[in-house]
Coordinates of C-alpha atoms and ligand atoms in Angstrom, one line a residue:
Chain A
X26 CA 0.0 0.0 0.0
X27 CA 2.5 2.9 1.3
X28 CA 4.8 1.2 -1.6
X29 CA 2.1 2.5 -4.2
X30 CA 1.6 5.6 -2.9
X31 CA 5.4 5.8 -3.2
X32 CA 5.9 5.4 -6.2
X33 CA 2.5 7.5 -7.6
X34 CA 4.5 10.4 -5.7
X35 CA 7.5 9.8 -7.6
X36 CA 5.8 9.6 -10.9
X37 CA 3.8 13.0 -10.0
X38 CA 7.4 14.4 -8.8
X39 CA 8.7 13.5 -12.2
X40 CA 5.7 15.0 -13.9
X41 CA 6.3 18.0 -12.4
X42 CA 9.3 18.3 -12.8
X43 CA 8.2 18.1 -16.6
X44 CA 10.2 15.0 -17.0
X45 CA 8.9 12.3 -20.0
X46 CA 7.3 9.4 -19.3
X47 CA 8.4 6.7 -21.3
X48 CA 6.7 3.3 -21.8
X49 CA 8.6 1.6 -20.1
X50 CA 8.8 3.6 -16.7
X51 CA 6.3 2.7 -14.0
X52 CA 3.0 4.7 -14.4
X53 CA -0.2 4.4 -12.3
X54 CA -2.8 2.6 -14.2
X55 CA -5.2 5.1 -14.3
X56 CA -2.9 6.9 -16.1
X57 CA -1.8 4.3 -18.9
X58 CA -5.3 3.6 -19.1
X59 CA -6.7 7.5 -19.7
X60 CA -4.0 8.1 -22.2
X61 CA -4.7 4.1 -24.3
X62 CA -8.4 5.9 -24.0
X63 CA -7.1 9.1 -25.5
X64 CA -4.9 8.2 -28.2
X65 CA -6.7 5.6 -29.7
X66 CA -9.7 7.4 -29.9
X67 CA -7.2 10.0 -31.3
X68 CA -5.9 7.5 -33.6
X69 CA -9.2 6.5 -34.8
X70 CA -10.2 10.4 -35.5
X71 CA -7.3 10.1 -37.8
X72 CA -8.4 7.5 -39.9
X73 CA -12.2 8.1 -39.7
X74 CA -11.4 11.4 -40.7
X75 CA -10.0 10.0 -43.8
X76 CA -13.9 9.2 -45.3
X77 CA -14.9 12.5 -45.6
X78 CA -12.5 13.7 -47.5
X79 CA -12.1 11.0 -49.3
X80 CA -15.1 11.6 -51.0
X81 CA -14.1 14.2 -52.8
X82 CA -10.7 13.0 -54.0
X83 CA -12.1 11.8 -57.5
X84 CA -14.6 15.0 -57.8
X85 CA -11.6 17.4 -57.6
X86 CA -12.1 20.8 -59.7
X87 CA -8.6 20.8 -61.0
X88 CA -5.4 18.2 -60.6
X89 CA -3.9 20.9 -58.0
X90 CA -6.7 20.6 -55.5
X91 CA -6.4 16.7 -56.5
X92 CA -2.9 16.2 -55.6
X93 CA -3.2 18.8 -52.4
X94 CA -6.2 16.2 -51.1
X95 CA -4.7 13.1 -52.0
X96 CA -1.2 14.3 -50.0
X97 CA -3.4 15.6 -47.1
X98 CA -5.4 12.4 -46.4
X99 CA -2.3 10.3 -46.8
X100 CA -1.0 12.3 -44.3
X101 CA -3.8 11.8 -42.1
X102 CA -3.6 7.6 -42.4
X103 CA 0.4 8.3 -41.4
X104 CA -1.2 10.4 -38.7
X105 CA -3.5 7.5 -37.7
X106 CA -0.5 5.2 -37.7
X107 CA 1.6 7.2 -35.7
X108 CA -0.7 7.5 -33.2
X109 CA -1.8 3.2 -33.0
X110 CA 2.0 3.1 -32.6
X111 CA 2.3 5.3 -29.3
X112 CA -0.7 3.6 -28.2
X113 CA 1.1 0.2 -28.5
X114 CA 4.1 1.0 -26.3
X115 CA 1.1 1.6 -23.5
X116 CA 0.4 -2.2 -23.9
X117 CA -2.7 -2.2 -26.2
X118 CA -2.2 -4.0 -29.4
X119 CA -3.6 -2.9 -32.8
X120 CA -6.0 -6.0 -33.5
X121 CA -7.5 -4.8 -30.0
X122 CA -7.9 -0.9 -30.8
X123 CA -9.3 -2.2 -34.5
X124 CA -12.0 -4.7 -33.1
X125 CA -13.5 -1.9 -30.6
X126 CA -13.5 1.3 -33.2
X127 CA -15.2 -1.8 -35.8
X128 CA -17.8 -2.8 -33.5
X129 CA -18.5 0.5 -32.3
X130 CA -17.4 0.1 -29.2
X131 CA -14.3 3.5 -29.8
X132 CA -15.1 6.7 -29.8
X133 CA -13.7 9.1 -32.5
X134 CA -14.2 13.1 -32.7
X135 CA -17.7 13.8 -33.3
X136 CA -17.2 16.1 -36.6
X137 CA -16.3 13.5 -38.7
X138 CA -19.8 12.3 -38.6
X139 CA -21.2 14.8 -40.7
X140 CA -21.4 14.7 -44.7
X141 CA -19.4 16.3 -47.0
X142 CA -21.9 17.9 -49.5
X143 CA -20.4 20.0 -51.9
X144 CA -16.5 21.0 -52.5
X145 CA -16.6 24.0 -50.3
X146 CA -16.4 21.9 -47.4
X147 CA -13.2 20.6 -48.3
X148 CA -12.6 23.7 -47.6
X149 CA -14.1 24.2 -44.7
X150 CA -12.9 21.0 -43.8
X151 CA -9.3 22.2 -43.9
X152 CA -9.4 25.3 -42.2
X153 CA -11.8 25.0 -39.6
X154 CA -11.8 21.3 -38.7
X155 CA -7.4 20.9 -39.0
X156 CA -7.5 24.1 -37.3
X157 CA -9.3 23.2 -34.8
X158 CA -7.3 20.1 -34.0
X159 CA -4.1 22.0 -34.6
X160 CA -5.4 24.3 -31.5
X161 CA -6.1 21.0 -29.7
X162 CA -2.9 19.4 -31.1
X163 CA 0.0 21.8 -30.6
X164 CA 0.0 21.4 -26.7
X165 CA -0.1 17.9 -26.5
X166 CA 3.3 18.0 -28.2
X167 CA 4.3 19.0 -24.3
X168 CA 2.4 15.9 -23.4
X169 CA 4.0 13.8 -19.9
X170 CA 4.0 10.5 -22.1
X171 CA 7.1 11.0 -24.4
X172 CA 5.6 8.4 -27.3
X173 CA 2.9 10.5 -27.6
X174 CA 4.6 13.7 -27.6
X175 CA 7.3 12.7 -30.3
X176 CA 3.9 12.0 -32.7
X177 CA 2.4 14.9 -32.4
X178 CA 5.6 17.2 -33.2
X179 CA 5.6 15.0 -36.3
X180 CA 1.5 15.5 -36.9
X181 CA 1.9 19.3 -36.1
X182 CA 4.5 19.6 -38.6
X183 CA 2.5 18.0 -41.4
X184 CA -0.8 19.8 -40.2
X185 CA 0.2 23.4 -41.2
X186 CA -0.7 22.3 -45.0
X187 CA -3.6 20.9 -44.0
X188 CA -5.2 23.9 -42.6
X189 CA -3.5 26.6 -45.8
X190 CA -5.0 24.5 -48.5
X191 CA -8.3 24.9 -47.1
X192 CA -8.4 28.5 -46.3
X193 CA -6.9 28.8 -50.1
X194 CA -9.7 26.8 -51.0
X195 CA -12.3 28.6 -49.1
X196 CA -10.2 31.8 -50.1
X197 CA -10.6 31.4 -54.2
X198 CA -14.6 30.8 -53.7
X199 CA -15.4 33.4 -51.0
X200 CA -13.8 35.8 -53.4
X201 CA -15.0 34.1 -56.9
X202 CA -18.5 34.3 -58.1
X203 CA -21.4 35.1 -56.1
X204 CA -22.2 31.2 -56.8
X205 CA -19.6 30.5 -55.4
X206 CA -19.1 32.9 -52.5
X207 CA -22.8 31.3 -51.8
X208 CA -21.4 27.6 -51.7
X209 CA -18.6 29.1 -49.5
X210 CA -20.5 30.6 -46.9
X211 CA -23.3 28.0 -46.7
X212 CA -20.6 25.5 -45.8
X213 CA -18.7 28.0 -42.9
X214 CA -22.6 27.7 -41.9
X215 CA -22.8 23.8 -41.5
X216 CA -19.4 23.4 -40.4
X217 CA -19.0 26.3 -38.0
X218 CA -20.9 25.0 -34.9
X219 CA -19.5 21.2 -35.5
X220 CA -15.9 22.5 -35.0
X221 CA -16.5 24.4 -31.8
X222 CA -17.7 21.0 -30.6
X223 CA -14.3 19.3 -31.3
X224 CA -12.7 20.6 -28.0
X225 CA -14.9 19.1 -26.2
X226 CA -17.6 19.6 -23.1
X227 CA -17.3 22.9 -21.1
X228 CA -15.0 22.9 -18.4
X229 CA -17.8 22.5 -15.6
X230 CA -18.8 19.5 -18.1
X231 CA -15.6 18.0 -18.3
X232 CA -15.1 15.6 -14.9
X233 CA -12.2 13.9 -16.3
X234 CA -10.2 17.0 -17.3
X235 CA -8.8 18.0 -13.8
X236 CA -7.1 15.0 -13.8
X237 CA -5.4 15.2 -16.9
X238 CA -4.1 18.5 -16.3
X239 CA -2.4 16.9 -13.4
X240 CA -0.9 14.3 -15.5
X241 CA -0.1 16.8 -17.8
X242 CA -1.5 14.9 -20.5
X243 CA -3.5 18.2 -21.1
X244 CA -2.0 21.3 -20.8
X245 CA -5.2 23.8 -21.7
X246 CA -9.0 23.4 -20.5
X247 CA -11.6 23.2 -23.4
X248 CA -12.9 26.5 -22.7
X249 CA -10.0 27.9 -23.2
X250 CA -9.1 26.5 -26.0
X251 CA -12.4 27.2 -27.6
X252 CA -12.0 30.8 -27.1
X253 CA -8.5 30.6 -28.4
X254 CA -10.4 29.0 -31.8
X255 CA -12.9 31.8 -31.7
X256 CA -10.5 34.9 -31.6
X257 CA -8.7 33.7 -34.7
X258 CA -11.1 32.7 -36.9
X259 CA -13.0 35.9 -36.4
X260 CA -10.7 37.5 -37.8
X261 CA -9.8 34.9 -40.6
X262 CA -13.1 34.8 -41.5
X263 CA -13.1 38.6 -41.8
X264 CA -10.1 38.1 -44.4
X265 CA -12.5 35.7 -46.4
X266 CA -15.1 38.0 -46.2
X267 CA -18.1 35.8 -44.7
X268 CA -19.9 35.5 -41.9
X269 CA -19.3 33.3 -39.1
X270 CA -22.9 32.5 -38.3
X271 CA -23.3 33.1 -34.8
X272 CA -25.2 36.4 -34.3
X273 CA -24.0 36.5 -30.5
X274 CA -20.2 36.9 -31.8
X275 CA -19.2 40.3 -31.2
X276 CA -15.6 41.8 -29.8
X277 CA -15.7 42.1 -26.1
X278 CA -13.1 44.9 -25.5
X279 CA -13.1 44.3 -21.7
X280 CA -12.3 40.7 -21.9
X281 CA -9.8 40.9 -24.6
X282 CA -11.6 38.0 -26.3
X283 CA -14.6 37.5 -29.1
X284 CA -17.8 37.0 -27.5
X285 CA -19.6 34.0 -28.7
X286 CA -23.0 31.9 -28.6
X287 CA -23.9 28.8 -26.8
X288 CA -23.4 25.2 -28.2
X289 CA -26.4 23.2 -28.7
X290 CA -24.5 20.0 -26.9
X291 CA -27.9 18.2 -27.3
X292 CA -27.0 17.8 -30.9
X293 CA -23.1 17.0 -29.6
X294 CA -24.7 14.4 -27.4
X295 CA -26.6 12.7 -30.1
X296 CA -23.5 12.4 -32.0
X297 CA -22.0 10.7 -29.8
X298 CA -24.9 8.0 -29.0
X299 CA -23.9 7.2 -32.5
X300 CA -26.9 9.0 -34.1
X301 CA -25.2 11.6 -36.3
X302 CA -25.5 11.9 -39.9
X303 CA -23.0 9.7 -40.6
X304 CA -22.0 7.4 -37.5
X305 CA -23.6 4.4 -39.1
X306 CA -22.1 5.0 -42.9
X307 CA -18.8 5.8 -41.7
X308 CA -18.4 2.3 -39.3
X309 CA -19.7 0.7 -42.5
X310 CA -16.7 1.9 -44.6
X311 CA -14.4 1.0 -42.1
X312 CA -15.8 -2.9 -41.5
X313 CA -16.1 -2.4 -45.3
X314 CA -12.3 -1.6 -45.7
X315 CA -10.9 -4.1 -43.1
X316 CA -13.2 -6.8 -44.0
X317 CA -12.3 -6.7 -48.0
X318 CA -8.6 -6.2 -47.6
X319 CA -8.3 -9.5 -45.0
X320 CA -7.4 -11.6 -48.4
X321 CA -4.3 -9.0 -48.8
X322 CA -3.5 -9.4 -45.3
X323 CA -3.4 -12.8 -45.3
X324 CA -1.7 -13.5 -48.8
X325 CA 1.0 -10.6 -47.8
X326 CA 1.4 -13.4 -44.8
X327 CA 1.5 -16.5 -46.5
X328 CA 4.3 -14.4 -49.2
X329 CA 6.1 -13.9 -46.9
X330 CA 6.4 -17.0 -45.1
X331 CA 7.1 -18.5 -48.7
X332 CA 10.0 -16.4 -49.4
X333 CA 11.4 -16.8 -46.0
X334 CA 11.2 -20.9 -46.6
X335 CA 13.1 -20.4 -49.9
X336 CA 16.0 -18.6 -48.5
X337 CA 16.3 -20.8 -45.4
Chain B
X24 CA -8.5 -13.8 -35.2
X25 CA -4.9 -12.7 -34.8
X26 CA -3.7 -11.3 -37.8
X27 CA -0.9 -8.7 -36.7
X28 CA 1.9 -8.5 -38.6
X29 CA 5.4 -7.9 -36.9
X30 CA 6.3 -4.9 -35.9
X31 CA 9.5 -3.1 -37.2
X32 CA 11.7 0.0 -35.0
X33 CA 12.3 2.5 -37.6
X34 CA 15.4 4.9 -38.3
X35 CA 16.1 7.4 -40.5
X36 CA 19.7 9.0 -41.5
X37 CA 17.5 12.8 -42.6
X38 CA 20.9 13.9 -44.1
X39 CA 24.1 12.5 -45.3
X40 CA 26.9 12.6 -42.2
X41 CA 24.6 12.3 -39.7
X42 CA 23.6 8.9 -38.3
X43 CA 20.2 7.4 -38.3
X44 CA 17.6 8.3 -35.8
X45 CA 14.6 6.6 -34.4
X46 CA 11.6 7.9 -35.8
X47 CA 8.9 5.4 -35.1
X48 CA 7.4 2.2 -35.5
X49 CA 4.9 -0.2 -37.8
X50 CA 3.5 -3.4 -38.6
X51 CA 5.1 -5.1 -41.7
X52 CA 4.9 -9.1 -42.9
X53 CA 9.1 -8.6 -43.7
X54 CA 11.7 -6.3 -43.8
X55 CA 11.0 -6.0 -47.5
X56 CA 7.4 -4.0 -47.1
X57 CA 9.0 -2.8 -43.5
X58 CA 11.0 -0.6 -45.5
X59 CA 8.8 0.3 -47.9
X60 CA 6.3 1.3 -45.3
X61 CA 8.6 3.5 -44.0
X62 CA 9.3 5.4 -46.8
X63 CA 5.7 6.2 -47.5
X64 CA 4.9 6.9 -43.9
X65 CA 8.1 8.4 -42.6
X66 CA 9.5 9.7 -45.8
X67 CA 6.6 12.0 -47.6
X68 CA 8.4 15.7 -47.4
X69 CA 12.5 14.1 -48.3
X70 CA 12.9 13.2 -44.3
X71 CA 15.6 10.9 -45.5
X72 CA 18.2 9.5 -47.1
X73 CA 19.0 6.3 -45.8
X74 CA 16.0 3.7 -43.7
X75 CA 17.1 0.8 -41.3
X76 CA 14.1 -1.3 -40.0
X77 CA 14.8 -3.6 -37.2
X78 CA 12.4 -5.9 -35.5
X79 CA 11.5 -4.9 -32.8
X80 CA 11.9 -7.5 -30.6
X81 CA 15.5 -7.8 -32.0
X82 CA 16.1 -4.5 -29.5
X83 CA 17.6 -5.2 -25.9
X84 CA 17.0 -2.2 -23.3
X85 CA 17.9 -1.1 -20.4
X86 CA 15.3 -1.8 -17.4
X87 CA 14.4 1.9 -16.1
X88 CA 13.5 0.7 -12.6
X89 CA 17.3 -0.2 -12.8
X90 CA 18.6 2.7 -14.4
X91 CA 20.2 4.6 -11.3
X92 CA 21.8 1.0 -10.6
X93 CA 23.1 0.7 -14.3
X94 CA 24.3 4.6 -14.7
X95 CA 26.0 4.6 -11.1
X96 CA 29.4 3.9 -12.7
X97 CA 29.7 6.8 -14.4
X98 CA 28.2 10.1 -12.0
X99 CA 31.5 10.5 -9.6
X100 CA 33.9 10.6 -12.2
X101 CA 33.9 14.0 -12.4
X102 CA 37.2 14.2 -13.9
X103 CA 36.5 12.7 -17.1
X104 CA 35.1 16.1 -18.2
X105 CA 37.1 19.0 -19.0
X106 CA 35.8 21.5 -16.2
X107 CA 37.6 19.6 -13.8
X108 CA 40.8 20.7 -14.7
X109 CA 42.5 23.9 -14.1
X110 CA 44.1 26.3 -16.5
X111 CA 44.8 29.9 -16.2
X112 CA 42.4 32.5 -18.0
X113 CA 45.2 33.5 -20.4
X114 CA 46.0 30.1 -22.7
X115 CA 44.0 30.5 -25.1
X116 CA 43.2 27.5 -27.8
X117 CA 42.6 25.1 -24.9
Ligands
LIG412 FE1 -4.2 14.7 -38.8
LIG413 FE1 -5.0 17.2 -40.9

């Protein structure tokens, strides 16, 4: 007993003493299993968030904003393996975190459960959603647990691209035709309110956050972090010329900060029961993908044993 | 249904003269697709110039609840650094 409290002292010494955890080192369990939690469900945001996109690889307008998608969701399956392979090191294999986020079990961040309807939200997509997980993203690069520190410097650096194409994108319609401004600022309206959701519950909302602040797993609340989200892409948006659509945004000169509306976290809520607009289509594709590339797996396997026969 | 491939440790030399670094680590059936992995997941923006994969449970490491044990030998010898020796302000080149 006093041995455990021992050694959860030491490991909160060493935290705060901003020291790495590293796999190997002894760590409460409550800890490896908040952050297995955390980055897998990371991990799976990574390659869920792959299907949206994805959708709009072959519809293109032009073979610059083909190549530009194509290199940005690659990146994001590198991201999603980057991320499985910190998880790993925690003791969770791959097979594991792939059975729960197929049966339906995982959780993945709630945007990537709405539809992709017309090319402006790739757009949108790009700088509202990457930035928002930038914001989220960049301190956990400071993260206690080293593994998953050293891949998020590697997903921050890739992210910066993600975010400028879509601005550019959103950039050359908000300032093209009125038919296109249209198609631009319709889609700022649908994906808006989605990406305030992505960091999360409000602090009072939040029981588990407290915690992780401690660990320094997490290094910002939510809140803060939302209003961090708000200040720039007022003014962004202003650049772009359209309209955030939240009437109650205004410049609060006392705080320093934009002003902003609430968040309907009913709809949030739903979301994550699974009932979004596209939970059940996008666990579909996934079971789809795994299910119809199991011949691949296996005949990779059986190669491979084959060759290794032949040269022994 | 266990179906995991191996996994692979994977370093990168990012520019000629400078030794290879760990960057990571993935699942491969040999060192064949290891390595071709590797340069499509670790390689996209020119990261590299030269890719060892190793499997992983090929690597041997040091226990960390042992480390103060296992680094002992080497904290009180002071003397094998050059601040432990005197010289005068004035010789220069030293
Ligand atoms: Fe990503
Ligand atoms: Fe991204």
């Amino acid at each position: 007993m006093t041995q455990l409290l021992q050694l959860e002292d030491r490991f909160q010494a060493r935290i705060d003493a901003e020291q790495k955890i590293e796999p190997k080192d002894w760590m409460p369990d409550a800890y490896r299993k908040t952050l297995i939690r955390q980055i897998s469900q990371h991990a799976h945001s990574e390659i869920v968030g792959m299907l949206p996109e994805g959708n709009w690889i072959t519809r293109a307008p032009s073979l610059r904003r083909k190549v530009a998608l194509l290199a940005k969701v690659q990146d994001e399956a590198g991201h999603g393996l980057y991320l499985y392979a910190a998880a790993e090191t925690l003791g969770v294999s791959r097979d594991q975190m792939y059975e729960e986020l197929h049966a339906g079990k995982a959780k993945y961040s709630s945007i990537f459960n709405y539809p992709t309807l017309s090319w402006a939200d790739i757009g949108a997509v790009g700088w509202l959603v990457d930035g928002a997980a930038i914001m989220n993203q960049v301190p956990l690069c400071k993260c206690s647990f080293g593994p998953y520190a050293r891949a998020m410097v590697r997903v921050c650096k890739e992210e910066s691209f993600h975010q400028r194409q879509g601005f550019e994108i959103m950039m050359t319609l908000a300032h093209g035709t009125p038919a296109q401004h249209k198609m631009a600022q319709e889609s700022l309206n649908r994906w808006w309110w989605p990406s305030m959701m992505m960091f999360g519950p409000n602090d009072d909302a939040s029981p588990h956050s407290a915690q992780s602040m401690r660990w320094k797993i997490k290094r910002y609340s939510n809140d803060d972090l939302r209003q961090k989200f708000v200040d720039v892409m007022a003014e962004q948006a202003a650049v772009l010329g359209l309209t955030i659509p939240d009437p109650d945004m205004h410049w609060n000169a006392d705080r320093g900060h934009y002003d902003f509306g609430t968040i309907d976290w009913k709809e949030f809520d739903e979301i994550l029961r699974g009932n979004g607009p596209c939970n059940k289509e996008r666990l579909d594709a996934r079971n789809k993908a795994w299910n119809d590339g199991a011949w691949v797996r296996e005949a990779a396997t059986a190669f491979a044993a084959k060759r290794k026969s032949a040269t022994a | 249904m266990n179906t995991e491939f191996p996994l692979w440790e994977v370093f990168i030399r990012s520019h000629g003269g400078l030794q290879h670094k760990h960057v990571g680590s993935l699942h491969a059936v040999d060192a064949t697709m290891a390595l071709e992995n590797a340069r499509d997941v670790y390689t996209r923006r020119q990261e590299g110039v030269s890719i060892w994969v190793v499997p992983s449970n090929a690597i041997t490491a040091s226990d960390p609840a042992d480390s103060d044990a296992f680094f002992e030998p080497a904290k009180d010898k002071i003397y094998r650094h050059p601040t432990f020796y005197q010289v005068p302000d004035n010789v220069k080149h030293m």
